[in-house]
Amino acid sequence: MMNARKVVVDVLNEVFFKNSYSNISLNKALKNSNLASSDKALVTEIVYGTIKYKYTIDIILKKFIKVKFSKLDKIILNILRSSVYQIRYLDRIPDFAVVNEGVELAKKYSSLKSSKFVNGVLRNYIRNLDADFLSSRDKIKVIAFRYSFEPWMVNFFIKQYGIENIDKILSGLNSTPNVTVRVNLLRGSYDETFNKLQELGYDIEEGSICPEAIEIKRGSSIENNPLFLKGNFTVQDESAMLTVPCMEIENDMYVMDLCSAPGGKTTHISELSNNTGTVYAFDIHKNKLKLIEQNAERLGITNIKCDVMNASEYNEKFKGKADRILVDVPCSGLGIIKKKPEIKWNKSINDLKELCGLQEKILQNASKYLKKGGILLYSTCTLNKDENENNIKRFISSHNNFKIEDIFFGDVSNVNYDKYGVTILPNEHMDGFFMCKLRKLW
């Protein structure tokens, strides 16, 4: 168990002090470890949980630590953070066991003095579990402490979606995501894949909205699953699965995906076109195109052409060429916090403002590549209305040759319909997402 706790602390150090992505650091650490599957699952839970609840945990720790965090040994700080997470949010690990593990870890990787410090802080916390750590009645601070979000982000969501939606949004972003897969109908029917997954011992259920979605509630790692290796499905959040069907893909079309890596939506276009026509997959990073090519090969797709292109720079040779265009723009990612909880801590209000200009450029260029009568689908995985509805408002006001077409997924509790697009609020099944369908009139 000591090795498992050391992996936790190492990953937290990478995320909190080196600005690493949690999923990349965690996957690398687990791959290089010799941990059993059960220990890997525990490490994953503690890592994501500690990152998710960092704001609340730090407020608690400051009640028992008199020195500034910047003066603490990084290993010791993250031992304390991960220990408080386990004591406060996990039921199955006894408090005394958490303390003992933390003390031994500090002793082995720091010093005897540090281990005594860890012991004192954690035992003091256990004696005061029911204390009022916040000592404030400020509405924003109370919500921020409860859900562990920076107050500016809580205030941001309230201003954009109203106080009546704040609990739904923040609890959705804090939920633990299950793996969701999209069935590749080029390889077999939905029922065939569903039944085979059950035969392999997976606890699964149908998706909430998308007819190709299967949610995996429990089961072994997907990457070694024989159905995955044969290309029967792709791992993708259900919110993201909903974009491509809105594009009205038909056989033998010329389709462009301007920001395509890692290729989940690109391959979906190919599947819905029955592997006909041509799907042009562009990305600014050449190394990321390999991911698309590898996915396409696994899925049995042959109609994708990958190339490097900066979507924010206009390319005259594509003018008026495309029947359909997908513009899944780079965004602030506020809708996928449950998968990348470090977004809570590495984004600022200024970061959100800076992206809109880039997104507008990409949308402007895409509009010129589209044929008359063609469809442009704009999407993001954020909940920032400036990157979503307001970008569409600005575009439509200066492009009277485009009209917004309706998207309707039914009367679903977490789907909000607006004249400028559709917002999917995050919940335990789906990420936060936005999409808008635009038709070129002339």
Short mmCIF file of C-alpha atoms in Angstrom, two decimals:
data_model
loop_
_atom_site.label_atom_id
_atom_site.label_comp_id
_atom_site.label_asym_id
_atom_site.label_seq_id
_atom_site.Cartn_x
_atom_site.Cartn_y
_atom_site.Cartn_z
CA MET A 1 0.00 0.00 0.00
CA MET A 2 2.99 2.28 0.65
CA ASN A 3 3.89 2.15 -3.05
CA ALA A 4 0.32 3.10 -3.97
CA ARG A 5 0.38 6.16 -1.68
CA LYS A 6 3.76 7.19 -3.14
CA VAL A 7 2.29 7.08 -6.66
CA VAL A 8 -0.55 9.31 -5.44
CA VAL A 9 1.86 11.91 -4.05
CA ASP A 10 4.09 11.80 -7.15
CA VAL A 11 1.14 12.45 -9.46
CA LEU A 12 -0.18 15.25 -7.25
CA ASN A 13 3.26 16.87 -7.33
CA GLU A 14 3.20 16.76 -11.14
CA VAL A 15 -0.29 18.27 -11.35
CA PHE A 16 -0.07 20.92 -8.62
CA PHE A 17 3.54 22.04 -9.04
CA LYS A 18 4.42 21.27 -12.68
CA ASN A 19 1.06 22.05 -14.34
CA SER A 20 0.79 18.53 -15.75
CA TYR A 21 -2.49 17.05 -16.98
CA SER A 22 -3.91 14.66 -14.40
CA ASN A 23 -4.91 11.94 -16.88
CA ILE A 24 -1.51 11.91 -18.60
CA SER A 25 0.52 11.93 -15.37
CA LEU A 26 -1.68 9.31 -13.74
CA ASN A 27 -1.69 6.96 -16.74
CA LYS A 28 2.10 7.19 -17.03
CA ALA A 29 2.62 6.56 -13.31
CA LEU A 30 0.27 3.57 -13.24
CA LYS A 31 1.84 2.10 -16.38
CA ASN A 32 5.30 2.29 -14.79
CA SER A 33 4.14 0.81 -11.49
CA ASN A 34 3.74 -2.83 -10.52
CA LEU A 35 0.53 -2.20 -8.59
CA ALA A 36 -2.34 -4.67 -8.57
CA SER A 37 -5.56 -3.65 -10.33
CA SER A 38 -7.31 -2.93 -7.02
CA ASP A 39 -4.46 -0.64 -5.91
CA LYS A 40 -4.51 1.14 -9.26
CA ALA A 41 -8.22 1.80 -8.81
CA LEU A 42 -7.60 3.20 -5.32
CA VAL A 43 -4.76 5.42 -6.57
CA THR A 44 -7.00 6.75 -9.34
CA GLU A 45 -9.78 7.53 -6.88
CA ILE A 46 -7.48 9.31 -4.43
CA VAL A 47 -5.65 11.31 -7.11
CA TYR A 48 -8.78 12.60 -8.83
CA GLY A 49 -10.58 13.13 -5.53
CA THR A 50 -7.72 15.13 -4.01
CA ILE A 51 -7.44 17.33 -7.11
CA LYS A 52 -11.21 17.78 -7.24
CA TYR A 53 -11.53 18.84 -3.59
CA LYS A 54 -8.26 20.77 -3.27
CA TYR A 55 -9.94 24.11 -2.46
CA THR A 56 -11.93 22.67 0.46
CA ILE A 57 -9.02 20.53 1.68
CA ASP A 58 -6.67 23.52 1.72
CA ILE A 59 -9.13 25.59 3.77
CA ILE A 60 -9.27 22.75 6.30
CA LEU A 61 -5.48 22.36 6.43
CA LYS A 62 -4.95 26.08 7.00
CA LYS A 63 -6.82 25.71 10.31
CA PHE A 64 -4.07 23.40 11.57
CA ILE A 65 -0.96 24.69 9.76
CA LYS A 66 0.44 28.05 10.79
CA VAL A 67 3.14 28.40 8.09
CA LYS A 68 2.44 29.30 4.46
CA PHE A 69 1.97 26.37 2.09
CA SER A 70 4.78 27.74 -0.08
CA LYS A 71 7.21 27.02 2.77
CA LEU A 72 6.10 23.40 3.21
CA ASP A 73 7.88 20.49 1.57
CA LYS A 74 5.81 19.61 -1.54
CA ILE A 75 5.74 15.93 -0.62
CA ILE A 76 4.47 16.71 2.87
CA LEU A 77 1.78 19.08 1.60
CA ASN A 78 0.44 16.49 -0.84
CA ILE A 79 0.60 13.72 1.77
CA LEU A 80 -1.61 15.92 3.95
CA ARG A 81 -3.96 16.81 1.09
CA SER A 82 -4.48 13.21 -0.01
CA SER A 83 -4.89 12.08 3.62
CA VAL A 84 -7.55 14.69 4.38
CA TYR A 85 -9.35 13.65 1.18
CA GLN A 86 -9.46 10.04 2.36
CA ILE A 87 -10.63 10.95 5.87
CA ARG A 88 -13.30 13.38 4.68
CA TYR A 89 -14.60 11.79 1.49
CA LEU A 90 -13.81 8.04 1.58
CA ASP A 91 -15.69 5.74 3.95
CA ARG A 92 -13.92 2.44 3.43
CA ILE A 93 -10.48 3.41 4.78
CA PRO A 94 -10.27 3.76 8.59
CA ASP A 95 -8.96 7.11 9.80
CA PHE A 96 -6.15 5.52 11.82
CA ALA A 97 -4.95 3.65 8.72
CA VAL A 98 -4.84 6.87 6.69
CA VAL A 99 -2.81 8.58 9.42
CA ASN A 100 -0.37 5.68 9.72
CA GLU A 101 0.17 5.54 5.94
CA GLY A 102 0.76 9.29 5.82
CA VAL A 103 3.23 9.20 8.71
CA GLU A 104 5.21 6.29 7.23
CA LEU A 105 5.28 7.95 3.81
CA ALA A 106 6.61 11.20 5.31
CA LYS A 107 9.21 9.29 7.30
CA LYS A 108 10.45 7.38 4.25
CA TYR A 109 10.47 10.19 1.68
CA SER A 110 11.10 13.28 3.84
CA SER A 111 12.23 13.10 7.49
CA LEU A 112 11.31 11.93 10.97
CA LYS A 113 10.49 15.53 11.91
CA SER A 114 8.10 15.80 8.95
CA SER A 115 6.40 12.53 9.89
CA LYS A 116 5.67 13.91 13.37
CA PHE A 117 4.27 17.06 11.77
CA VAL A 118 1.97 14.96 9.52
CA ASN A 119 0.86 12.91 12.52
CA GLY A 120 0.02 16.02 14.54
CA VAL A 121 -1.93 17.76 11.77
CA LEU A 122 -3.98 14.71 10.83
CA ARG A 123 -4.80 13.69 14.40
CA ASN A 124 -5.80 17.26 15.18
CA TYR A 125 -8.12 17.23 12.15
CA ILE A 126 -9.71 13.94 13.24
CA ARG A 127 -10.45 15.45 16.64
CA ASN A 128 -12.20 18.37 14.93
CA LEU A 129 -14.09 16.75 12.07
CA ASP A 130 -17.28 18.68 12.79
CA ALA A 131 -15.65 22.10 13.19
CA ASP A 132 -16.86 25.09 11.16
CA PHE A 133 -13.82 25.42 8.93
CA LEU A 134 -15.29 28.15 6.75
CA SER A 135 -16.47 30.60 9.45
CA SER A 136 -18.45 32.57 6.86
CA ARG A 137 -22.07 33.10 5.86
CA ASP A 138 -21.19 34.56 2.47
CA LYS A 139 -23.33 32.67 -0.08
CA ILE A 140 -20.58 32.34 -2.69
CA LYS A 141 -17.97 31.17 -0.17
CA VAL A 142 -20.38 28.61 1.31
CA ILE A 143 -21.08 27.12 -2.14
CA ALA A 144 -17.37 27.24 -3.02
CA PHE A 145 -16.45 25.32 0.15
CA ARG A 146 -19.25 22.76 -0.28
CA TYR A 147 -18.37 21.87 -3.87
CA SER A 148 -14.67 22.86 -3.78
CA PHE A 149 -14.59 25.49 -6.52
CA GLU A 150 -12.80 28.83 -6.49
CA PRO A 151 -15.31 31.58 -5.54
CA TRP A 152 -14.74 33.40 -8.85
CA MET A 153 -15.83 30.30 -10.77
CA VAL A 154 -18.93 29.82 -8.59
CA ASN A 155 -19.85 33.46 -9.19
CA PHE A 156 -19.15 33.03 -12.91
CA PHE A 157 -21.57 30.09 -13.23
CA ILE A 158 -24.26 31.87 -11.21
CA LYS A 159 -24.07 34.95 -13.43
CA GLN A 160 -24.37 32.84 -16.58
CA TYR A 161 -26.85 30.16 -15.51
CA GLY A 162 -28.59 31.54 -12.42
CA ILE A 163 -28.50 30.50 -8.78
CA GLU A 164 -31.26 27.96 -9.48
CA ASN A 165 -28.85 25.87 -11.60
CA ILE A 166 -25.67 26.17 -9.57
CA ASP A 167 -26.12 22.99 -7.50
CA LYS A 168 -26.92 20.98 -10.63
CA ILE A 169 -23.86 22.28 -12.49
CA LEU A 170 -21.33 21.95 -9.67
CA SER A 171 -22.52 18.52 -8.52
CA GLY A 172 -22.45 17.38 -12.16
CA LEU A 173 -18.86 18.62 -12.55
CA ASN A 174 -17.89 16.83 -9.32
CA SER A 175 -19.49 13.51 -10.28
CA THR A 176 -17.31 10.47 -10.97
CA PRO A 177 -17.45 9.67 -14.68
CA ASN A 178 -18.13 6.20 -16.00
CA VAL A 179 -16.57 5.09 -19.26
CA THR A 180 -18.93 5.58 -22.21
CA VAL A 181 -18.36 3.99 -25.61
CA ARG A 182 -19.78 4.61 -29.07
CA VAL A 183 -20.62 1.49 -31.06
CA ASN A 184 -18.97 1.33 -34.49
CA LEU A 185 -21.80 0.21 -36.77
CA LEU A 186 -19.27 -0.57 -39.52
CA ARG A 187 -18.12 -3.53 -37.40
CA GLY A 188 -21.45 -4.81 -36.11
CA SER A 189 -24.84 -3.89 -34.69
CA TYR A 190 -25.46 -2.15 -31.39
CA ASP A 191 -27.14 -5.24 -29.92
CA GLU A 192 -24.24 -7.49 -30.90
CA THR A 193 -21.69 -5.25 -29.18
CA PHE A 194 -23.93 -4.75 -26.14
CA ASN A 195 -24.45 -8.50 -25.69
CA LYS A 196 -20.76 -9.33 -26.17
CA LEU A 197 -19.75 -6.77 -23.54
CA GLN A 198 -22.16 -8.39 -21.10
CA GLU A 199 -20.73 -11.82 -21.92
CA LEU A 200 -17.28 -10.45 -21.08
CA GLY A 201 -18.54 -9.56 -17.61
CA TYR A 202 -19.13 -5.81 -17.98
CA ASP A 203 -21.91 -4.09 -16.04
CA ILE A 204 -23.39 -1.83 -18.70
CA GLU A 205 -26.48 0.13 -19.65
CA GLU A 206 -27.76 2.01 -22.66
CA GLY A 207 -26.80 5.66 -23.09
CA SER A 208 -29.06 8.51 -21.97
CA ILE A 209 -29.70 10.06 -25.40
CA CYS A 210 -27.38 8.83 -28.15
CA PRO A 211 -28.57 5.56 -29.76
CA GLU A 212 -24.96 4.40 -30.26
CA ALA A 213 -23.89 4.95 -26.63
CA ILE A 214 -23.16 2.28 -24.02
CA GLU A 215 -22.24 3.30 -20.49
CA ILE A 216 -19.85 0.95 -18.69
CA LYS A 217 -20.59 1.06 -14.96
CA ARG A 218 -18.13 -1.64 -13.97
CA GLY A 219 -15.58 -3.85 -15.72
CA SER A 220 -11.92 -4.38 -16.55
CA SER A 221 -9.74 -1.94 -18.48
CA ILE A 222 -11.13 -1.06 -21.91
CA GLU A 223 -7.77 -0.72 -23.69
CA ASN A 224 -7.20 -4.50 -23.52
CA ASN A 225 -10.80 -5.40 -24.30
CA PRO A 226 -10.93 -7.65 -27.42
CA LEU A 227 -13.93 -5.75 -28.81
CA PHE A 228 -12.06 -2.46 -28.49
CA LEU A 229 -8.98 -3.93 -30.18
CA LYS A 230 -11.16 -5.21 -33.04
CA GLY A 231 -12.70 -1.75 -33.50
CA ASN A 232 -16.23 -2.52 -32.35
CA PHE A 233 -16.38 0.71 -30.36
CA THR A 234 -14.68 4.00 -29.51
CA VAL A 235 -14.39 5.53 -26.03
CA GLN A 236 -16.21 8.87 -26.12
CA ASP A 237 -18.40 10.93 -23.80
CA GLU A 238 -22.06 10.84 -24.78
CA SER A 239 -22.26 14.62 -25.07
CA ALA A 240 -19.55 14.54 -27.74
CA MET A 241 -21.35 11.70 -29.54
CA LEU A 242 -24.34 13.95 -30.18
CA THR A 243 -22.52 16.45 -32.41
CA VAL A 244 -21.92 14.49 -35.61
CA PRO A 245 -25.48 13.12 -36.04
CA CYS A 246 -26.66 16.77 -36.10
CA MET A 247 -24.60 17.33 -39.26
CA GLU A 248 -26.94 15.21 -41.44
CA ILE A 249 -24.05 13.16 -42.83
CA GLU A 250 -24.78 11.29 -46.07
CA ASN A 251 -22.76 8.98 -48.29
CA ASP A 252 -20.07 10.38 -50.61
CA MET A 253 -19.79 13.79 -48.98
CA TYR A 254 -16.79 16.12 -48.73
CA VAL A 255 -16.47 16.72 -44.98
CA MET A 256 -13.93 18.80 -43.07
CA ASP A 257 -13.06 18.49 -39.38
CA LEU A 258 -10.92 21.54 -38.66
CA CYS A 259 -9.79 20.70 -35.09
CA SER A 260 -9.89 16.95 -35.26
CA ALA A 261 -7.41 15.32 -32.86
CA PRO A 262 -7.69 12.82 -31.25
CA GLY A 263 -10.34 11.92 -33.81
CA GLY A 264 -13.41 10.72 -31.91
CA LYS A 265 -15.79 12.93 -33.88
CA THR A 266 -13.79 12.48 -37.11
CA THR A 267 -14.24 8.72 -37.04
CA HIS A 268 -17.91 9.17 -36.16
CA ILE A 269 -18.33 11.16 -39.39
CA SER A 270 -16.76 8.27 -41.32
CA GLU A 271 -19.00 5.72 -39.64
CA LEU A 272 -22.18 7.69 -40.45
CA SER A 273 -21.02 8.14 -44.06
CA ASN A 274 -20.57 4.35 -44.31
CA ASN A 275 -16.86 4.89 -45.01
CA THR A 276 -17.66 6.73 -48.29
CA GLY A 277 -16.69 10.15 -49.60
CA THR A 278 -13.72 11.95 -48.02
CA VAL A 279 -13.27 13.20 -44.48
CA TYR A 280 -10.46 15.73 -44.15
CA ALA A 281 -9.02 15.74 -40.63
CA PHE A 282 -6.89 18.76 -39.75
CA ASP A 283 -4.93 19.66 -36.66
CA ILE A 284 -2.24 22.21 -35.88
CA HIS A 285 -0.02 19.54 -34.28
CA LYS A 286 1.42 16.91 -36.64
CA ASN A 287 2.06 14.37 -33.86
CA LYS A 288 -1.64 14.37 -32.92
CA LEU A 289 -2.65 13.27 -36.41
CA LYS A 290 -1.07 9.87 -35.66
CA LEU A 291 -3.80 9.30 -33.06
CA ILE A 292 -6.48 9.82 -35.70
CA GLU A 293 -4.76 7.46 -38.16
CA GLN A 294 -4.37 4.78 -35.48
CA ASN A 295 -8.02 5.07 -34.45
CA ALA A 296 -9.18 4.93 -38.05
CA GLU A 297 -7.13 1.79 -38.72
CA ARG A 298 -8.50 0.05 -35.63
CA LEU A 299 -12.08 0.95 -36.63
CA GLY A 300 -11.66 -0.21 -40.23
CA ILE A 301 -12.06 3.31 -41.64
CA THR A 302 -10.33 4.24 -44.91
CA ASN A 303 -11.91 7.54 -46.02
CA ILE A 304 -10.02 9.90 -43.67
CA LYS A 305 -7.22 12.13 -44.97
CA CYS A 306 -5.09 13.78 -42.28
CA ASP A 307 -3.07 16.94 -42.70
CA VAL A 308 -1.52 19.73 -40.66
CA MET A 309 -3.41 23.02 -40.83
CA ASN A 310 -3.89 25.98 -38.52
CA ALA A 311 -7.65 26.43 -38.49
CA SER A 312 -7.30 30.08 -37.46
CA GLU A 313 -5.45 30.92 -40.71
CA TYR A 314 -7.54 31.07 -43.89
CA ASN A 315 -6.61 28.60 -46.65
CA GLU A 316 -7.87 29.72 -50.06
CA LYS A 317 -7.70 26.26 -51.64
CA PHE A 318 -10.65 25.02 -49.56
CA LYS A 319 -13.00 27.89 -50.45
CA GLY A 320 -16.52 26.57 -51.13
CA LYS A 321 -15.41 22.91 -51.13
CA ALA A 322 -17.13 21.24 -48.19
CA ASP A 323 -20.62 19.76 -47.87
CA ARG A 324 -20.25 19.57 -44.09
CA ILE A 325 -17.80 21.11 -41.62
CA LEU A 326 -17.22 20.33 -37.97
CA VAL A 327 -15.68 23.12 -35.89
CA ASP A 328 -15.00 21.65 -32.44
CA VAL A 329 -12.90 24.61 -31.33
CA PRO A 330 -10.21 24.78 -28.64
CA CYS A 331 -11.99 25.98 -25.51
CA SER A 332 -11.67 26.53 -21.76
CA GLY A 333 -12.97 23.02 -21.01
CA LEU A 334 -15.25 24.02 -18.14
CA GLY A 335 -17.68 21.25 -19.14
CA ILE A 336 -15.16 18.43 -18.63
CA ILE A 337 -13.95 19.27 -15.12
CA LYS A 338 -15.09 15.88 -13.81
CA LYS A 339 -12.53 14.25 -16.16
CA LYS A 340 -9.85 16.94 -15.78
CA PRO A 341 -10.40 18.43 -12.30
CA GLU A 342 -7.20 20.49 -12.47
CA ILE A 343 -9.14 22.87 -14.75
CA LYS A 344 -10.62 24.21 -11.51
CA TRP A 345 -7.19 25.48 -10.47
CA ASN A 346 -5.32 26.26 -13.70
CA LYS A 347 -7.92 28.53 -15.33
CA SER A 348 -8.55 32.20 -14.64
CA ILE A 349 -11.22 34.62 -15.81
CA ASN A 350 -8.65 36.12 -18.21
CA ASP A 351 -8.02 32.70 -19.79
CA LEU A 352 -11.71 32.49 -20.69
CA LYS A 353 -11.67 35.88 -22.42
CA GLU A 354 -8.56 35.16 -24.50
CA LEU A 355 -10.03 32.14 -26.31
CA CYS A 356 -12.99 33.89 -27.95
CA GLY A 357 -10.88 35.67 -30.55
CA LEU A 358 -9.29 32.41 -31.70
CA GLN A 359 -12.67 30.68 -31.86
CA GLU A 360 -14.16 33.50 -33.95
CA LYS A 361 -11.29 33.27 -36.46
CA ILE A 362 -11.79 29.53 -36.86
CA LEU A 363 -15.55 29.95 -37.31
CA GLN A 364 -15.06 32.73 -39.86
CA ASN A 365 -12.64 30.61 -41.92
CA ALA A 366 -14.88 27.55 -41.76
CA SER A 367 -17.82 29.54 -43.12
CA LYS A 368 -15.80 30.29 -46.27
CA TYR A 369 -14.94 26.62 -46.86
CA LEU A 370 -18.63 25.59 -46.89
CA LYS A 371 -20.75 25.12 -50.01
CA LYS A 372 -24.13 26.75 -50.48
CA GLY A 373 -26.69 24.62 -48.59
CA GLY A 374 -23.96 23.03 -46.49
CA ILE A 375 -24.02 22.54 -42.71
CA LEU A 376 -21.45 23.85 -40.23
CA LEU A 377 -21.57 22.38 -36.73
CA TYR A 378 -19.89 24.52 -34.05
CA SER A 379 -19.19 22.85 -30.71
CA THR A 380 -17.26 23.24 -27.45
CA CYS A 381 -16.85 21.31 -24.21
CA THR A 382 -17.22 24.43 -22.08
CA LEU A 383 -20.04 26.15 -20.20
CA ASN A 384 -18.80 29.68 -20.90
CA LYS A 385 -21.50 31.52 -22.86
CA ASP A 386 -18.95 33.93 -24.33
CA GLU A 387 -17.34 30.95 -26.07
CA ASN A 388 -20.73 29.48 -26.95
CA GLU A 389 -23.93 31.48 -27.54
CA ASN A 390 -22.19 34.84 -27.71
CA ASN A 391 -19.75 33.63 -30.38
CA ILE A 392 -22.74 32.49 -32.43
CA LYS A 393 -24.53 35.81 -31.87
CA ARG A 394 -21.53 37.74 -33.17
CA PHE A 395 -21.16 35.40 -36.16
CA ILE A 396 -24.81 35.55 -37.21
CA SER A 397 -24.93 39.34 -36.89
CA SER A 398 -22.22 39.64 -39.56
CA HIS A 399 -23.20 36.66 -41.76
CA ASN A 400 -26.75 37.01 -43.05
CA ASN A 401 -26.09 34.13 -45.47
CA PHE A 402 -26.23 31.70 -42.55
CA LYS A 403 -29.16 30.58 -40.43
CA ILE A 404 -29.30 28.64 -37.18
CA GLU A 405 -31.19 25.36 -37.48
CA ASP A 406 -32.94 23.59 -34.62
CA ILE A 407 -31.30 20.76 -32.70
CA PHE A 408 -33.62 18.68 -30.54
CA PHE A 409 -32.73 15.70 -28.36
CA GLY A 410 -36.08 15.47 -26.62
CA ASP A 411 -37.25 16.76 -23.27
CA VAL A 412 -34.16 15.90 -21.21
CA SER A 413 -33.51 17.44 -17.79
CA ASN A 414 -29.88 18.42 -18.43
CA VAL A 415 -30.38 19.80 -21.97
CA ASN A 416 -31.07 23.52 -22.36
CA TYR A 417 -32.38 24.80 -25.70
CA ASP A 418 -31.66 28.36 -26.83
CA LYS A 419 -32.15 30.25 -30.11
CA TYR A 420 -28.34 30.26 -30.46
CA GLY A 421 -27.70 26.59 -29.75
CA VAL A 422 -28.00 23.73 -27.28
CA THR A 423 -26.20 23.45 -23.93
CA ILE A 424 -25.83 20.12 -22.19
CA LEU A 425 -25.35 20.60 -18.47
CA PRO A 426 -22.99 18.11 -16.82
CA ASN A 427 -24.36 15.21 -14.79
CA GLU A 428 -23.23 11.73 -13.76
CA HIS A 429 -23.68 10.49 -17.35
CA MET A 430 -22.57 13.37 -19.56
CA ASP A 431 -20.03 16.18 -19.78
CA GLY A 432 -21.01 19.81 -20.15
CA PHE A 433 -21.20 20.67 -23.86
CA PHE A 434 -22.47 23.21 -26.39
CA MET A 435 -23.35 22.91 -30.06
CA CYS A 436 -24.93 25.01 -32.77
CA LYS A 437 -26.01 23.93 -36.25
CA LEU A 438 -25.55 26.54 -39.00
CA ARG A 439 -26.85 26.26 -42.59
CA LYS A 440 -25.27 28.30 -45.42
CA LEU A 441 -28.02 29.88 -47.53
CA TRP A 442 -25.87 31.30 -50.33
#
